XYZ file of C-alpha atoms in Angstrom:
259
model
C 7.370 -1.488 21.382
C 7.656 -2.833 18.047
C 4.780 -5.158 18.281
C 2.684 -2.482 19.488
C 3.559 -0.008 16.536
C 2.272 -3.062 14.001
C -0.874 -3.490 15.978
C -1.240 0.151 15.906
C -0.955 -0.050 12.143
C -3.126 -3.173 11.532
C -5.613 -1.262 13.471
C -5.614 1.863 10.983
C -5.601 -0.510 8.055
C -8.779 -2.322 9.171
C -10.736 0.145 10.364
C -9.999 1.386 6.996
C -11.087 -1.231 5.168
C -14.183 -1.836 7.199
C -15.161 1.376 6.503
C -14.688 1.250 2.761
C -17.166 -2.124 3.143
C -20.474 -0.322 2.375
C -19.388 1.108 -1.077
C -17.739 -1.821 -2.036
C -20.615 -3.949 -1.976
C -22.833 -1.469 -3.963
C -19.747 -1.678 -6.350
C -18.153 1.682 -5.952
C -14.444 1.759 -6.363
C -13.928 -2.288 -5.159
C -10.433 -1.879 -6.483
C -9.616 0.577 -3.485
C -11.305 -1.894 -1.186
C -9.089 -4.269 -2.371
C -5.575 -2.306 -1.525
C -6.822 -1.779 1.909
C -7.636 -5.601 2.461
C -4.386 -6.275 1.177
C -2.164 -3.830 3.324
C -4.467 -5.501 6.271
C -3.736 -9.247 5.615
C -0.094 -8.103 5.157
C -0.089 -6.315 8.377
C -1.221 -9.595 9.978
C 1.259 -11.788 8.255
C 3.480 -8.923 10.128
C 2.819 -9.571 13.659
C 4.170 -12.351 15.577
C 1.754 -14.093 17.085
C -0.308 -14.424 14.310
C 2.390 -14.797 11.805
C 3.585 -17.818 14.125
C -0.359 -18.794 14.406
C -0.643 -19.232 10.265
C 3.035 -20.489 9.561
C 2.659 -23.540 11.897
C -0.624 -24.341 10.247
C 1.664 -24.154 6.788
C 4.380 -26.900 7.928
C 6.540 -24.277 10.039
C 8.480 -23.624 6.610
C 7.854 -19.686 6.634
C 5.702 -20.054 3.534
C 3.956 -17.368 5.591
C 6.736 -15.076 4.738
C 6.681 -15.897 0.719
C 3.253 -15.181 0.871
C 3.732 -12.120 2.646
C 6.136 -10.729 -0.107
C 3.514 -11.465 -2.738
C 0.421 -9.864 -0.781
C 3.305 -6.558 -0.944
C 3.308 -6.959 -4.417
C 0.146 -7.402 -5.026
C -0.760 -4.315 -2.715
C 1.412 -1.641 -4.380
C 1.068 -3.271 -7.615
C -2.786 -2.199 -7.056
C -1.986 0.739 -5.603
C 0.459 2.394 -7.742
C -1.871 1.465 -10.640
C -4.830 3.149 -8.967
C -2.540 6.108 -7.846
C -1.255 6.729 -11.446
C -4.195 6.646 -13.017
C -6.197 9.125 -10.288
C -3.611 11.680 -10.786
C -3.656 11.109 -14.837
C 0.126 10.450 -15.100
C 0.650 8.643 -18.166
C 4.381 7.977 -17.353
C 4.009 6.313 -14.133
C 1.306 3.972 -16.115
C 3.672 2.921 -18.545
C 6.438 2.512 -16.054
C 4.225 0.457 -14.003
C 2.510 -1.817 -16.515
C 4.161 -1.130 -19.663
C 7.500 -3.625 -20.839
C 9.305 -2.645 -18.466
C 7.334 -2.499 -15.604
C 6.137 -6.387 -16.383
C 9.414 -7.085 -16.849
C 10.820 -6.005 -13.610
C 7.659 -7.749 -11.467
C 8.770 -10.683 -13.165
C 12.607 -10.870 -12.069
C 11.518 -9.877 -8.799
C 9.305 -12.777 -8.111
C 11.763 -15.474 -9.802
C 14.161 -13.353 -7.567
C 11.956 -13.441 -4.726
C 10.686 -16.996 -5.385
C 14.017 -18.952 -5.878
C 15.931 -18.094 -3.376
C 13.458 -19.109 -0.912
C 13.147 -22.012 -2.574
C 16.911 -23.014 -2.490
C 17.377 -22.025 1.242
C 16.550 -23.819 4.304
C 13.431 -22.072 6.112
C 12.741 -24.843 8.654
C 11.639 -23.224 12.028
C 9.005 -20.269 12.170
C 10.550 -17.397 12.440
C 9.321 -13.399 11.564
C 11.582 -11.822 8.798
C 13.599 -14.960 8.718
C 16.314 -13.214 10.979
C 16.298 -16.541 13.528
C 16.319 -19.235 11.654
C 17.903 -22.518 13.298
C 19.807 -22.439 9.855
C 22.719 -20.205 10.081
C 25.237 -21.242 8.075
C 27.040 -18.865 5.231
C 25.406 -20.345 2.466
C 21.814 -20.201 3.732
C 22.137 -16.394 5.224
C 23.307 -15.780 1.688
C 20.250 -16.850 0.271
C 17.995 -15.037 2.726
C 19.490 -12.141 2.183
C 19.130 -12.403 -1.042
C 15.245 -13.039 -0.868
C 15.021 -10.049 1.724
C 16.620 -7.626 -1.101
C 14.542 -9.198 -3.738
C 11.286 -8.150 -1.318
C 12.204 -4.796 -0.617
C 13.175 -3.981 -4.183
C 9.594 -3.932 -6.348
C 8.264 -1.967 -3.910
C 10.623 0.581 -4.243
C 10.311 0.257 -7.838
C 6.626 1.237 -7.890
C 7.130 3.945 -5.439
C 10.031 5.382 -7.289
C 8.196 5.145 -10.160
C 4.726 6.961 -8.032
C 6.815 9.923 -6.849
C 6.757 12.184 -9.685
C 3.243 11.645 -10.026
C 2.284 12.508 -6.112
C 5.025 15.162 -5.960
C 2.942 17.012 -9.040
C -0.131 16.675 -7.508
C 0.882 18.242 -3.910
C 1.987 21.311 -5.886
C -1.392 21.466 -7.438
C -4.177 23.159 -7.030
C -6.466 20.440 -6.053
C -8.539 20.017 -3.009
C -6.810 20.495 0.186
C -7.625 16.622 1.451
C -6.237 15.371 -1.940
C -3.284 17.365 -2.016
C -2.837 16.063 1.715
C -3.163 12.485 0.526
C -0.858 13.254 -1.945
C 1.327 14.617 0.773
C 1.186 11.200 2.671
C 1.395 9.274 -0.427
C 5.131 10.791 -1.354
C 6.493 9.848 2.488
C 4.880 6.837 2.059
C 6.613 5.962 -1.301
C 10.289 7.751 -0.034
C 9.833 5.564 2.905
C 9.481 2.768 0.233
C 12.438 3.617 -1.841
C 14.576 3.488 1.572
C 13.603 0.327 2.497
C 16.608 -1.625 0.200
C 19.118 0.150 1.821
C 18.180 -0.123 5.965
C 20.442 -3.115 6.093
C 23.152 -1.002 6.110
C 22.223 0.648 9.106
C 24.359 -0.357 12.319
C 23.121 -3.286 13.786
C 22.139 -1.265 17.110
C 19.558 0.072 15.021
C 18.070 -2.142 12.867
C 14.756 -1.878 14.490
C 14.572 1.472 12.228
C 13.996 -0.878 9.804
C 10.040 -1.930 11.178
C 9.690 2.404 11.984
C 10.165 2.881 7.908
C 8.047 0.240 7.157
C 5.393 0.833 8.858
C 5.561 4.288 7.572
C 5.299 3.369 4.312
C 2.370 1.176 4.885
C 0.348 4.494 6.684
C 1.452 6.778 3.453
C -0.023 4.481 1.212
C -3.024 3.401 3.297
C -3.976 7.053 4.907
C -2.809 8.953 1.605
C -5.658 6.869 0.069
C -7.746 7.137 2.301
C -7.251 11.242 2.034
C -8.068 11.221 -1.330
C -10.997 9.069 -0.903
C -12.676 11.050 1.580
C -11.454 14.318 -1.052
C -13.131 12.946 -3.883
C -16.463 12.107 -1.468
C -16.682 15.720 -0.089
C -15.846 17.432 -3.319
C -18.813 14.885 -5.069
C -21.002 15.953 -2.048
C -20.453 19.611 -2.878
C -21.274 19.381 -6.651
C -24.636 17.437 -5.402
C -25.632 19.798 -2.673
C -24.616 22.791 -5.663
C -26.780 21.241 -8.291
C -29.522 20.466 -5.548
C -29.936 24.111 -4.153
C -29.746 25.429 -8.038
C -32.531 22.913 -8.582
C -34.482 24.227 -6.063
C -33.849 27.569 -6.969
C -35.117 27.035 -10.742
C -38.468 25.605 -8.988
C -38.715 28.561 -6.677
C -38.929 31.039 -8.891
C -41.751 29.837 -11.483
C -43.669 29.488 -8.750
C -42.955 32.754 -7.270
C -43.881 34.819 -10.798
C -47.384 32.563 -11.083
C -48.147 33.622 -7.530
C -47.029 36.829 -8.443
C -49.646 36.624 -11.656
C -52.827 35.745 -9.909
């Protein structure tokens, strides 16, 4: 059930990105293309069997997994950055990339990086959980990296929320305001992530339901607001096109008119 809810997602995020191939390569927007790449890679570092596939070629150390948490990062990094600065909030821009912003991506990745480092990871193993390592000390540090991975995220999308809340309440195009929509469950589903350990362990596997809703906020709220901004720019052109037309019409009309 699980596995097929990821594929299910990885399947969204590439056909996504496939279709956002065309405009990237005349150089429209390559920044967007480059969030939906990343949610896709991350989607397949995700997955089992092809998580399994690229750790072994790695040394079976779960360096797949480190580089997982940094694709994340990377992804809403982008993402909140575009996000901000499509819905003009200043704020969010400054909380993102200003001092403090820097400061907390930073501490994350030493706090993401180290105690990865320090721990034994020997033996594949998908979100760490089975590692042939299970001593105090070592679960400790695991848990410690899993925190550290859940908590930038939630840091950009708590930071994203004010801006996507204002822009539902809007009065912009219905497909915008929709991504917006999808964009602020994405990022709540974000700012829960920290805390899902401390669901009962009977339901833990809540845990892969609220990430993979946060992955289809941010990936179909985008996508929303993407296809918004192309039917609202195909408007203006077919508007400008007809009065166009129009303004040739009708000095052609009064000369016929004349003769």
């Amino acid at each position: 059930m699980i596995t097929t809810l990821l594929v299910c997602v990885l399947a969204v995020c590439a056909v996504i990105t496939v279709l956002r191939i065309p405009a990237a390569l005349r150089g429209e927007n390559r920044s967007l293309f480059g969030i939906f790449l990343l949610a896709t890679v991350a989607m397949v570092l995700s997955i089992q069997a092809s998580y399994n596939a690229i750790d072994h070629l790695l040394g079976s150390q779960n360096y797949a997994n480190l580089i997982l948490r940094f694709v994340i990062y990377g992804t809403v990094l982008l993402a909140g950055y575009k996000i901000a600065k499509g819905f003009e909030n200043k704020r969010s821009l400054r909380l993102l990339l200003g001092p403090v912003g820097l400061t907390a991506l930073a501490l994350i990745c030493l706090a993401t990086a180290v105690p990865f480092l320090l721990a034994n990871t020997a033996g594949t193993s998908v979100g760490l959980a089975t590692l042939p390592d299970q001593s105090e000390h070592n679960r400790q540090l695991i848990a410690l990296y899993t925190l550290a991975g859940r908590l930038y995220p939630a840091y950009v999308a708590a930071c994203l929320l004010p801006a996507t809340i204002h822009a539902l309440r809007s009065r912009l195009p219905g497909l915008v305001r929709g991504g917006a929509a999808l964009l602020t469950l994405g990022s709540i589903a974000m700012v829960v992530m920290p805390f899902s350990d401390l669901v009962p362990r009977g339901l833990t596997f809540l845990q892969y339901y609220i990430s993979s809703a946060a992955v289809m906020g941010l990936v179909l709220g985008l996508a929303l607001i993407w296809l918004g901004r192309l039917s609202a720019r195909r408007s203006v052109g077919s508007g400008l096109k007809n009065s166009h037309e129009s303004r040739m019409a009708g000095p052609a009309k009064t000369g016929k008119s004349d003769l």
